[in-house]
mmCIF file of C-alpha atoms and ligand atoms in Angstrom:
data_model
loop_
_atom_site.group_PDB
_atom_site.id
_atom_site.type_symbol
_atom_site.label_atom_id
_atom_site.label_comp_id
_atom_site.label_asym_id
_atom_site.label_seq_id
_atom_site.Cartn_x
_atom_site.Cartn_y
_atom_site.Cartn_z
ATOM 1 C CA MET A 738 -8.409 38.697 158.010
ATOM 2 C CA THR A 739 -6.256 37.011 155.368
ATOM 3 C CA ALA A 740 -3.032 38.787 154.479
ATOM 4 C CA TYR A 741 -1.679 38.741 150.937
ATOM 5 C CA ARG A 742 1.586 39.329 149.130
ATOM 6 C CA VAL A 743 2.189 40.529 145.557
ATOM 7 C CA CYS A 744 5.553 40.574 143.867
ATOM 8 C CA GLY A 745 6.730 41.756 140.447
ATOM 9 C CA ARG A 746 7.341 45.022 138.634
ATOM 10 C CA THR A 747 5.625 48.383 138.698
ATOM 11 C CA LEU A 748 5.567 51.602 136.686
ATOM 12 C CA PRO A 749 6.660 54.209 135.740
ATOM 13 C CA ASP A 750 10.196 52.826 136.175
ATOM 14 C CA GLU A 751 9.537 49.064 135.655
ATOM 15 C CA GLY A 752 11.271 48.614 139.013
ATOM 16 C CA PRO A 753 10.848 45.565 141.256
ATOM 17 C CA ILE A 754 8.109 45.731 143.872
ATOM 18 C CA GLU A 755 7.000 43.502 146.715
ATOM 19 C CA LEU A 756 3.971 44.486 148.772
ATOM 20 C CA TRP A 757 1.852 42.958 151.481
ATOM 21 C CA ILE A 758 -1.839 43.591 151.956
ATOM 22 C CA VAL A 759 -3.377 43.446 155.390
ATOM 23 C CA ASP A 760 -6.575 44.943 156.868
ATOM 24 C CA GLY A 761 -7.358 46.634 153.560
ATOM 25 C CA LYS A 762 -4.045 48.482 153.532
ATOM 26 C CA ILE A 763 -0.680 48.185 151.845
ATOM 27 C CA SER A 764 2.311 47.192 153.907
ATOM 28 C CA VAL A 765 5.873 47.529 152.662
ATOM 29 C CA GLU A 766 6.974 45.429 155.624
ATOM 30 C CA PRO A 767 6.604 41.649 155.359
ATOM 31 C CA VAL A 768 3.439 40.278 156.959
ATOM 32 C CA ARG A 769 3.538 36.735 158.413
ATOM 33 C CA ASN A 770 1.491 33.958 156.819
ATOM 34 C CA ALA A 771 0.580 36.079 153.823
ATOM 35 C CA GLN A 772 -0.888 34.269 150.850
ATOM 36 C CA THR A 773 1.019 35.040 147.645
ATOM 37 C CA LEU A 774 -1.279 36.312 144.882
ATOM 38 C CA CYS A 775 1.412 36.761 142.248
ATOM 39 C CA GLU A 776 5.125 36.114 142.087
ATOM 40 C CA ASN A 777 6.056 37.981 138.931
ATOM 41 C CA GLY A 778 3.262 40.309 137.769
ATOM 42 C CA TRP A 779 2.910 43.897 136.669
ATOM 43 C CA ILE A 780 1.434 45.658 139.690
ATOM 44 C CA LEU A 781 -0.342 48.996 139.299
ATOM 45 C CA PRO A 782 -2.277 51.313 141.579
ATOM 46 C CA GLY A 783 -5.969 50.986 140.587
ATOM 47 C CA LEU A 784 -6.982 52.890 137.478
ATOM 48 C CA VAL A 785 -8.643 56.303 137.733
ATOM 49 C CA ASP A 786 -11.398 57.600 135.489
ATOM 50 C CA ALA A 787 -11.006 61.318 136.167
ATOM 51 C CA HIS A 788 -14.191 62.295 134.354
ATOM 52 C CA CYS A 789 -17.199 60.045 134.405
ATOM 53 C CA HIS A 790 -20.786 60.243 135.585
ATOM 54 C CA VAL A 791 -22.173 57.550 137.853
ATOM 55 C CA GLY A 792 -25.870 58.343 137.795
ATOM 56 C CA ILE A 793 -26.377 59.512 134.205
ATOM 57 C CA ARG A 794 -28.039 56.814 132.129
ATOM 58 C CA TYR A 795 -26.408 55.696 128.881
ATOM 59 C CA GLY A 796 -28.614 57.334 126.262
ATOM 60 C CA GLY A 797 -29.403 60.262 128.562
ATOM 61 C CA GLY A 798 -31.241 61.328 131.706
ATOM 62 C CA PRO A 799 -30.869 60.460 135.387
ATOM 63 C CA GLU A 800 -30.104 56.819 136.252
ATOM 64 C CA ASP A 801 -31.719 55.034 139.224
ATOM 65 C CA LEU A 802 -29.617 53.773 142.125
ATOM 66 C CA ALA A 803 -29.549 50.155 140.893
ATOM 67 C CA GLY A 804 -28.340 51.385 137.503
ATOM 68 C CA ALA A 805 -25.680 53.544 139.148
ATOM 69 C CA ILE A 806 -24.436 50.476 141.063
ATOM 70 C CA GLU A 807 -24.147 48.556 137.775
ATOM 71 C CA GLN A 808 -22.184 51.455 136.243
ATOM 72 C CA ALA A 809 -19.779 51.419 139.186
ATOM 73 C CA LYS A 810 -19.341 47.620 138.885
ATOM 74 C CA THR A 811 -18.564 47.984 135.183
ATOM 75 C CA GLU A 812 -15.811 50.453 136.054
ATOM 76 C CA ARG A 813 -14.426 48.186 138.772
ATOM 77 C CA ASP A 814 -14.235 45.182 136.457
ATOM 78 C CA VAL A 815 -12.013 47.066 134.003
ATOM 79 C CA GLY A 816 -9.771 48.137 136.889
ATOM 80 C CA ALA A 817 -11.109 51.687 137.443
ATOM 81 C CA LEU A 818 -11.104 51.765 141.238
ATOM 82 C CA LEU A 819 -11.166 55.545 141.742
ATOM 83 C CA LEU A 820 -13.709 57.680 139.878
ATOM 84 C CA ARG A 821 -13.941 61.453 139.788
ATOM 85 C CA ASP A 822 -17.634 61.950 139.179
ATOM 86 C CA ALA A 823 -17.917 65.145 137.129
ATOM 87 C CA GLY A 824 -21.548 65.813 138.026
ATOM 88 C CA SER A 825 -24.507 63.556 138.720
ATOM 89 C CA PRO A 826 -28.211 64.437 138.860
ATOM 90 C CA ILE A 827 -28.836 61.761 141.506
ATOM 91 C CA ASP A 828 -27.418 61.332 145.005
ATOM 92 C CA THR A 829 -25.074 58.332 144.785
ATOM 93 C CA ARG A 830 -23.558 58.619 148.259
ATOM 94 C CA GLU A 831 -25.210 55.341 149.261
ATOM 95 C CA LEU A 832 -22.687 53.613 146.959
ATOM 96 C CA ASP A 833 -19.997 54.454 149.518
ATOM 97 C CA ASP A 834 -21.517 51.762 151.769
ATOM 98 C CA TYR A 835 -20.649 49.001 149.275
ATOM 99 C CA ASP A 836 -17.162 47.580 149.852
ATOM 100 C CA ASP A 837 -17.099 46.033 146.382
ATOM 101 C CA LEU A 838 -17.629 49.294 144.458
ATOM 102 C CA PRO A 839 -14.971 51.783 143.326
ATOM 103 C CA ARG A 840 -14.324 54.881 145.382
ATOM 104 C CA ILE A 841 -16.089 57.966 144.032
ATOM 105 C CA ILE A 842 -14.964 61.586 144.341
ATOM 106 C CA ARG A 843 -18.084 63.617 143.625
ATOM 107 C CA ALA A 844 -18.579 67.077 142.184
ATOM 108 C CA GLY A 845 -22.229 67.316 143.248
ATOM 109 C CA ARG A 846 -24.507 68.442 140.428
ATOM 110 C CA HIS A 847 -23.497 70.404 137.344
ATOM 111 C CA ILE A 848 -24.133 74.151 137.678
ATOM 112 C CA ALA A 849 -25.566 75.861 134.566
ATOM 113 C CA THR A 850 -28.080 78.500 133.540
ATOM 114 C CA PRO A 851 -31.560 77.736 132.114
ATOM 115 C CA LYS A 852 -31.468 76.022 128.699
ATOM 116 C CA ARG A 853 -27.684 76.037 128.643
ATOM 117 C CA TYR A 854 -26.965 72.362 129.294
ATOM 118 C CA ILE A 855 -28.480 68.911 128.762
ATOM 119 C CA ARG A 856 -32.016 69.085 130.121
ATOM 120 C CA GLY A 857 -32.605 67.608 133.576
ATOM 121 C CA LEU A 858 -28.981 67.231 134.687
ATOM 122 C CA ALA A 859 -27.848 70.580 136.085
ATOM 123 C CA VAL A 860 -28.831 72.935 138.868
ATOM 124 C CA ASP A 861 -29.964 76.012 136.901
ATOM 125 C CA ILE A 862 -29.006 79.465 138.144
ATOM 126 C CA GLU A 863 -31.432 82.190 137.044
ATOM 127 C CA ASP A 864 -29.095 85.062 137.841
ATOM 128 C CA ASP A 865 -25.271 85.206 137.668
ATOM 129 C CA SER A 866 -25.105 86.718 141.145
ATOM 130 C CA GLN A 867 -26.368 83.413 142.617
ATOM 131 C CA LEU A 868 -23.357 81.485 141.319
ATOM 132 C CA PRO A 869 -21.112 81.790 144.414
ATOM 133 C CA GLU A 870 -23.927 80.531 146.659
ATOM 134 C CA ALA A 871 -24.649 77.611 144.310
ATOM 135 C CA VAL A 872 -20.971 76.723 144.189
ATOM 136 C CA VAL A 873 -20.741 76.633 147.993
ATOM 137 C CA GLN A 874 -23.843 74.436 148.156
ATOM 138 C CA GLN A 875 -22.427 71.904 145.664
ATOM 139 C CA ALA A 876 -19.001 72.031 147.346
ATOM 140 C CA ARG A 877 -20.675 70.927 150.594
ATOM 141 C CA PHE A 878 -22.629 68.223 148.786
ATOM 142 C CA GLY A 879 -19.621 66.820 146.896
ATOM 143 C CA ASP A 880 -16.255 65.341 147.798
ATOM 144 C CA GLY A 881 -13.921 68.214 147.040
ATOM 145 C CA TRP A 882 -14.904 69.223 143.491
ATOM 146 C CA VAL A 883 -17.474 71.530 141.922
ATOM 147 C CA LYS A 884 -18.476 71.311 138.257
ATOM 148 C CA LEU A 885 -19.524 74.316 136.187
ATOM 149 C CA ILE A 886 -20.798 74.369 132.654
ATOM 150 C CA GLY A 887 -18.391 76.877 131.124
ATOM 151 C CA ASP A 888 -19.933 77.089 127.658
ATOM 152 C CA TRP A 889 -22.795 75.563 125.707
ATOM 153 C CA ILE A 890 -24.778 76.325 122.588
ATOM 154 C CA ASP A 891 -26.726 79.569 122.913
ATOM 155 C CA ARG A 892 -29.622 78.942 120.536
ATOM 156 C CA SER A 893 -30.309 82.674 120.273
ATOM 157 C CA VAL A 894 -26.918 83.157 118.568
ATOM 158 C CA GLY A 895 -26.546 79.629 117.111
ATOM 159 C CA ASP A 896 -23.058 78.938 118.463
ATOM 160 C CA LEU A 897 -21.137 78.034 121.613
ATOM 161 C CA ARG A 898 -21.048 80.875 124.119
ATOM 162 C CA PRO A 899 -19.731 81.300 127.693
ATOM 163 C CA LEU A 900 -22.306 81.059 130.490
ATOM 164 C CA TRP A 901 -20.677 83.300 133.080
ATOM 165 C CA ASP A 902 -19.337 86.767 133.581
ATOM 166 C CA GLU A 903 -15.634 86.821 134.496
ATOM 167 C CA LYS A 904 -16.076 88.783 137.725
ATOM 168 C CA ILE A 905 -18.646 86.439 139.205
ATOM 169 C CA LEU A 906 -16.437 83.467 138.265
ATOM 170 C CA LYS A 907 -13.601 84.794 140.380
ATOM 171 C CA THR A 908 -15.927 85.281 143.373
ATOM 172 C CA ALA A 909 -17.453 81.819 142.889
ATOM 173 C CA ILE A 910 -14.131 80.004 142.504
ATOM 174 C CA ASP A 911 -12.710 81.811 145.540
ATOM 175 C CA ALA A 912 -15.805 80.707 147.483
ATOM 176 C CA ALA A 913 -15.251 77.065 146.462
ATOM 177 C CA HIS A 914 -11.599 77.259 147.466
ATOM 178 C CA ALA A 915 -12.626 78.675 150.850
ATOM 179 C CA GLU A 916 -14.772 75.521 151.265
ATOM 180 C CA GLY A 917 -11.710 73.394 150.469
ATOM 181 C CA ALA A 918 -13.099 72.354 147.072
ATOM 182 C CA ARG A 919 -11.546 72.555 143.619
ATOM 183 C CA VAL A 920 -13.520 73.730 140.604
ATOM 184 C CA THR A 921 -13.658 72.403 137.069
ATOM 185 C CA ALA A 922 -15.656 73.388 134.009
ATOM 186 C CA HIS A 923 -17.043 71.839 130.863
ATOM 187 C CA VAL A 924 -15.628 73.876 127.950
ATOM 188 C CA PHE A 925 -15.860 72.997 124.253
ATOM 189 C CA GLY A 926 -15.116 76.338 122.586
ATOM 190 C CA GLU A 927 -12.507 79.115 122.747
ATOM 191 C CA ASP A 928 -14.286 82.047 124.370
ATOM 192 C CA ALA A 929 -14.993 80.760 127.893
ATOM 193 C CA LEU A 930 -11.400 79.687 128.533
ATOM 194 C CA PRO A 931 -9.612 82.988 129.324
ATOM 195 C CA GLY A 932 -12.218 83.985 131.939
ATOM 196 C CA LEU A 933 -12.236 80.608 133.672
ATOM 197 C CA ILE A 934 -8.460 80.201 133.723
ATOM 198 C CA SER A 935 -7.730 83.715 134.947
ATOM 199 C CA ALA A 936 -10.425 83.319 137.632
ATOM 200 C CA GLY A 937 -8.324 80.472 139.055
ATOM 201 C CA ILE A 938 -10.234 77.400 137.940
ATOM 202 C CA ASP A 939 -8.394 74.182 138.818
ATOM 203 C CA CYS A 940 -9.215 72.080 135.779
ATOM 204 C CA ILE A 941 -10.746 72.256 132.307
ATOM 205 C CA GLU A 942 -12.851 69.391 130.943
ATOM 206 C CA HIS A 943 -12.652 68.733 127.162
ATOM 207 C CA GLY A 944 -10.699 71.918 126.310
ATOM 208 C CA THR A 945 -11.091 71.442 122.568
ATOM 209 C CA GLY A 946 -11.066 75.228 122.076
ATOM 210 C CA LEU A 947 -7.597 75.740 123.575
ATOM 211 C CA THR A 948 -5.271 78.020 121.624
ATOM 212 C CA ASP A 949 -1.562 78.729 122.095
ATOM 213 C CA GLU A 950 -2.582 81.722 124.201
ATOM 214 C CA THR A 951 -4.944 79.871 126.542
ATOM 215 C CA ILE A 952 -2.531 76.914 126.764
ATOM 216 C CA GLU A 953 0.083 79.388 127.990
ATOM 217 C CA MET A 954 -2.442 80.680 130.555
ATOM 218 C CA MET A 955 -3.057 77.124 131.775
ATOM 219 C CA VAL A 956 0.667 76.555 132.231
ATOM 220 C CA GLU A 957 0.985 79.814 134.151
ATOM 221 C CA HIS A 958 -2.047 79.084 136.384
ATOM 222 C CA LYS A 959 -1.191 75.347 136.710
ATOM 223 C CA THR A 960 -4.653 74.457 135.408
ATOM 224 C CA ALA A 961 -5.135 70.737 134.710
ATOM 225 C CA LEU A 962 -6.796 69.331 131.576
ATOM 226 C CA VAL A 963 -9.035 66.274 131.234
ATOM 227 C CA PRO A 964 -9.654 66.122 127.485
ATOM 228 C CA THR A 965 -12.085 63.134 127.439
ATOM 229 C CA LEU A 966 -10.944 62.137 123.939
ATOM 230 C CA VAL A 967 -13.352 59.210 123.619
ATOM 231 C CA ASN A 968 -16.160 61.717 124.052
ATOM 232 C CA ILE A 969 -14.690 64.246 121.598
ATOM 233 C CA ALA A 970 -14.960 61.466 119.018
ATOM 234 C CA THR A 971 -18.758 61.973 119.195
ATOM 235 C CA PHE A 972 -18.534 65.648 118.047
ATOM 236 C CA PRO A 973 -19.359 64.794 114.407
ATOM 237 C CA ASP A 974 -22.564 63.090 115.650
ATOM 238 C CA ILE A 975 -23.432 66.150 117.741
ATOM 239 C CA ALA A 976 -22.837 68.318 114.653
ATOM 240 C CA ALA A 977 -24.958 66.047 112.482
ATOM 241 C CA SER A 978 -27.903 66.369 114.865
ATOM 242 C CA ALA A 979 -27.613 70.194 114.938
ATOM 243 C CA SER A 980 -28.539 70.997 111.344
ATOM 244 C CA ASN A 981 -30.711 73.917 112.537
ATOM 245 C CA TYR A 982 -27.552 75.576 113.849
ATOM 246 C CA PRO A 983 -25.036 75.453 110.972
ATOM 247 C CA VAL A 984 -22.471 77.762 112.604
ATOM 248 C CA TYR A 985 -22.460 75.647 115.744
ATOM 249 C CA ALA A 986 -22.285 72.427 113.711
ATOM 250 C CA ARG A 987 -19.297 73.721 111.727
ATOM 251 C CA HIS A 988 -17.635 74.884 114.956
ATOM 252 C CA MET A 989 -18.022 71.415 116.533
ATOM 253 C CA ARG A 990 -16.608 69.710 113.408
ATOM 254 C CA ASP A 991 -13.666 72.094 113.416
ATOM 255 C CA LEU A 992 -12.925 71.520 117.132
ATOM 256 C CA HIS A 993 -13.050 67.787 116.475
ATOM 257 C CA ALA A 994 -10.799 67.955 113.429
ATOM 258 C CA ARG A 995 -7.969 69.640 115.356
ATOM 259 C CA VAL A 996 -8.286 67.957 118.762
ATOM 260 C CA ALA A 997 -5.105 65.886 118.388
ATOM 261 C CA THR A 998 -3.077 69.042 117.665
ATOM 262 C CA THR A 999 -4.801 70.970 120.461
ATOM 263 C CA VAL A 1000 -4.209 68.381 123.183
ATOM 264 C CA GLY A 1001 -0.752 67.520 121.811
ATOM 265 C CA ARG A 1002 0.263 71.206 122.068
ATOM 266 C CA ALA A 1003 -1.084 71.471 125.599
ATOM 267 C CA HIS A 1004 0.948 68.406 126.540
ATOM 268 C CA ASP A 1005 4.115 69.755 124.874
ATOM 269 C CA ALA A 1006 3.660 73.065 126.702
ATOM 270 C CA GLY A 1007 3.542 71.266 130.065
ATOM 271 C CA VAL A 1008 -0.164 71.262 130.904
ATOM 272 C CA LYS A 1009 -0.924 68.343 133.242
ATOM 273 C CA ILE A 1010 -3.301 65.966 131.474
ATOM 274 C CA TYR A 1011 -5.446 63.280 133.095
ATOM 275 C CA ALA A 1012 -7.555 60.466 131.650
ATOM 276 C CA GLY A 1013 -11.331 60.715 131.768
ATOM 277 C CA THR A 1014 -13.902 59.084 129.524
ATOM 278 C CA ASP A 1015 -17.063 61.130 130.193
ATOM 279 C CA ALA A 1016 -18.916 57.828 130.644
ATOM 280 C CA GLY A 1017 -22.628 58.246 131.347
ATOM 281 C CA GLY A 1018 -24.938 59.823 128.788
ATOM 282 C CA SER A 1019 -23.326 59.349 125.392
ATOM 283 C CA ILE A 1020 -20.380 57.128 126.415
ATOM 284 C CA ARG A 1021 -20.669 53.692 127.995
ATOM 285 C CA HIS A 1022 -18.960 52.979 131.289
ATOM 286 C CA GLY A 1023 -15.775 50.905 131.312
ATOM 287 C CA ARG A 1024 -13.854 52.774 128.573
ATOM 288 C CA ILE A 1025 -10.821 54.039 130.517
ATOM 289 C CA ALA A 1026 -8.396 51.821 128.568
ATOM 290 C CA ASP A 1027 -9.627 53.390 125.317
ATOM 291 C CA GLU A 1028 -8.941 56.854 126.717
ATOM 292 C CA VAL A 1029 -5.393 55.804 127.655
ATOM 293 C CA GLN A 1030 -4.893 54.605 124.080
ATOM 294 C CA ALA A 1031 -6.350 57.872 122.727
ATOM 295 C CA LEU A 1032 -3.935 59.887 124.883
ATOM 296 C CA THR A 1033 -0.985 58.062 123.314
ATOM 297 C CA ASP A 1034 -2.450 58.895 119.891
ATOM 298 C CA VAL A 1035 -2.179 62.643 120.667
ATOM 299 C CA GLY A 1036 1.420 62.459 121.869
ATOM 300 C CA LEU A 1037 1.669 61.157 125.434
ATOM 301 C CA THR A 1038 4.110 58.263 125.801
ATOM 302 C CA PRO A 1039 2.435 54.955 126.751
ATOM 303 C CA THR A 1040 3.837 55.310 130.277
ATOM 304 C CA GLU A 1041 2.614 58.930 130.602
ATOM 305 C CA ALA A 1042 -0.822 57.987 129.290
ATOM 306 C CA LEU A 1043 -1.119 55.116 131.740
ATOM 307 C CA GLY A 1044 0.088 57.340 134.588
ATOM 308 C CA ALA A 1045 -2.638 59.839 133.612
ATOM 309 C CA ALA A 1046 -5.110 57.041 134.427
ATOM 310 C CA SER A 1047 -3.288 55.652 137.475
ATOM 311 C CA TRP A 1048 -0.460 56.895 139.719
ATOM 312 C CA THR A 1049 -0.280 60.467 138.370
ATOM 313 C CA ALA A 1050 -4.062 60.934 138.541
ATOM 314 C CA ARG A 1051 -4.203 59.472 142.049
ATOM 315 C CA SER A 1052 -1.651 61.908 143.309
ATOM 316 C CA TRP A 1053 -3.503 64.829 141.650
ATOM 317 C CA LEU A 1054 -6.737 63.731 143.344
ATOM 318 C CA GLY A 1055 -5.039 63.394 146.717
ATOM 319 C CA TRP A 1056 -4.906 59.598 146.843
ATOM 320 C CA PRO A 1057 -1.715 57.735 147.721
ATOM 321 C CA GLY A 1058 -0.078 55.127 145.472
ATOM 322 C CA PHE A 1059 1.985 52.332 146.956
ATOM 323 C CA GLU A 1060 2.986 53.938 150.232
ATOM 324 C CA HIS A 1061 2.924 52.014 153.487
ATOM 325 C CA GLY A 1062 -0.564 52.287 154.980
ATOM 326 C CA ALA A 1063 -2.219 53.363 151.715
ATOM 327 C CA PRO A 1064 -5.563 51.755 150.857
ATOM 328 C CA ALA A 1065 -4.892 48.482 149.017
ATOM 329 C CA ASP A 1066 -6.570 49.272 145.681
ATOM 330 C CA LEU A 1067 -4.377 47.701 143.035
ATOM 331 C CA LEU A 1068 -4.273 45.683 139.845
ATOM 332 C CA VAL A 1069 -2.168 42.729 138.772
ATOM 333 C CA TYR A 1070 -1.390 41.943 135.122
ATOM 334 C CA SER A 1071 0.574 39.030 133.722
ATOM 335 C CA VAL A 1072 1.392 41.121 130.613
ATOM 336 C CA ASP A 1073 2.739 44.691 130.448
ATOM 337 C CA PRO A 1074 -0.436 46.834 130.850
ATOM 338 C CA ARG A 1075 0.942 49.286 128.250
ATOM 339 C CA THR A 1076 0.443 46.620 125.578
ATOM 340 C CA GLY A 1077 -2.967 48.033 124.592
ATOM 341 C CA PRO A 1078 -6.586 48.531 125.675
ATOM 342 C CA ASP A 1079 -7.460 44.810 125.535
ATOM 343 C CA VAL A 1080 -4.771 44.060 128.092
ATOM 344 C CA LEU A 1081 -5.293 47.178 130.230
ATOM 345 C CA SER A 1082 -9.050 46.662 130.545
ATOM 346 C CA ALA A 1083 -8.673 43.026 131.629
ATOM 347 C CA PRO A 1084 -6.484 42.873 134.744
ATOM 348 C CA ASP A 1085 -5.793 39.321 135.966
ATOM 349 C CA LEU A 1086 -6.623 40.420 139.465
ATOM 350 C CA VAL A 1087 -8.373 43.430 140.999
ATOM 351 C CA VAL A 1088 -7.633 44.109 144.660
ATOM 352 C CA LEU A 1089 -10.146 46.575 146.106
ATOM 353 C CA ARG A 1090 -10.013 47.634 149.779
ATOM 354 C CA GLY A 1091 -7.567 44.762 150.306
ATOM 355 C CA VAL A 1092 -9.897 42.097 148.901
ATOM 356 C CA PRO A 1093 -8.735 40.194 145.788
ATOM 357 C CA ARG A 1094 -11.362 39.801 143.095
ATOM 358 C CA PRO A 1095 -10.426 37.452 140.272
ATOM 359 C CA THR A 1096 -11.782 38.800 136.992
ATOM 360 C CA GLY A 1097 -13.189 37.080 133.914
ATOM 361 C CA SER A 1098 -9.797 36.522 132.310
HETATM 362 ZN ZN1 LIG B 1433 -19.077 64.935 131.519
#
């Protein structure tokens, strides 16, 4: 197998780096007869989309396997080499057999109650008491994460409302932890947050309803946040299509209007924030660079925002960066990748499982 060498600078410290790639792994020791891929590039661990859906069709509904493969390729080509799949209605484990596709950390299927999520995507629980069992089942089906729907519109009241009772949440989250899995939840509004956070949930998706009080709870419980800002930008569209539910529509517009303050406050308070696009469904795949930009717009420094989609996110998900023996999933840029989304989404070279893949640029 050909060995390679890359040399240049890396982040967060802009320090010099020289790495060798052999047998799909990174070596910090020189490897003989290595072919030099770059002499003076910006070298980053592969990007992470910490919230996307491989297997949900753009426009809605389950995707077929060929479509899921195309989604994964789209992510790879913009440098997203590690995906945390936040719930998929189809079994995409076959994608793990393809060496040229990004690595996927799955959360199984979304867990909801009848009529309380997008139709056809979730496993529906008829009775709260079945939640712990459902969580264990999805923990065994996934790759270390379980995804709950924490709140959704309740059409009988015409507004967002929590799905679960606090007591059963604690039992369910404990059950997931006993299986070695972490739990996350979709939450748009305010009311579901205290119950989920105090029950020990590991992460909140969206989190637009965070208040100073629940931000403080997240800090105390070390709960992570994946705000999916490129998806929050669609809230006005969601509101516009919900004219039969004016309270809900107003609520969604209000959450949208203050999202920059909400996420900025969470960041200032010390909540760990990671980049996820929510691609699949209403967002196209391949948008991670836009999310990084959006995170800088709410107050993360460009280096923090990029880390939230690369080295920091990898470490949170249990994947190494540039240590000796780590999988060689990396990106090479000729220009500082913090320059902007056009640069970040077009690496000069993608190295996946040790194999260099020149990109369109
Ligand atoms: Zn999602």
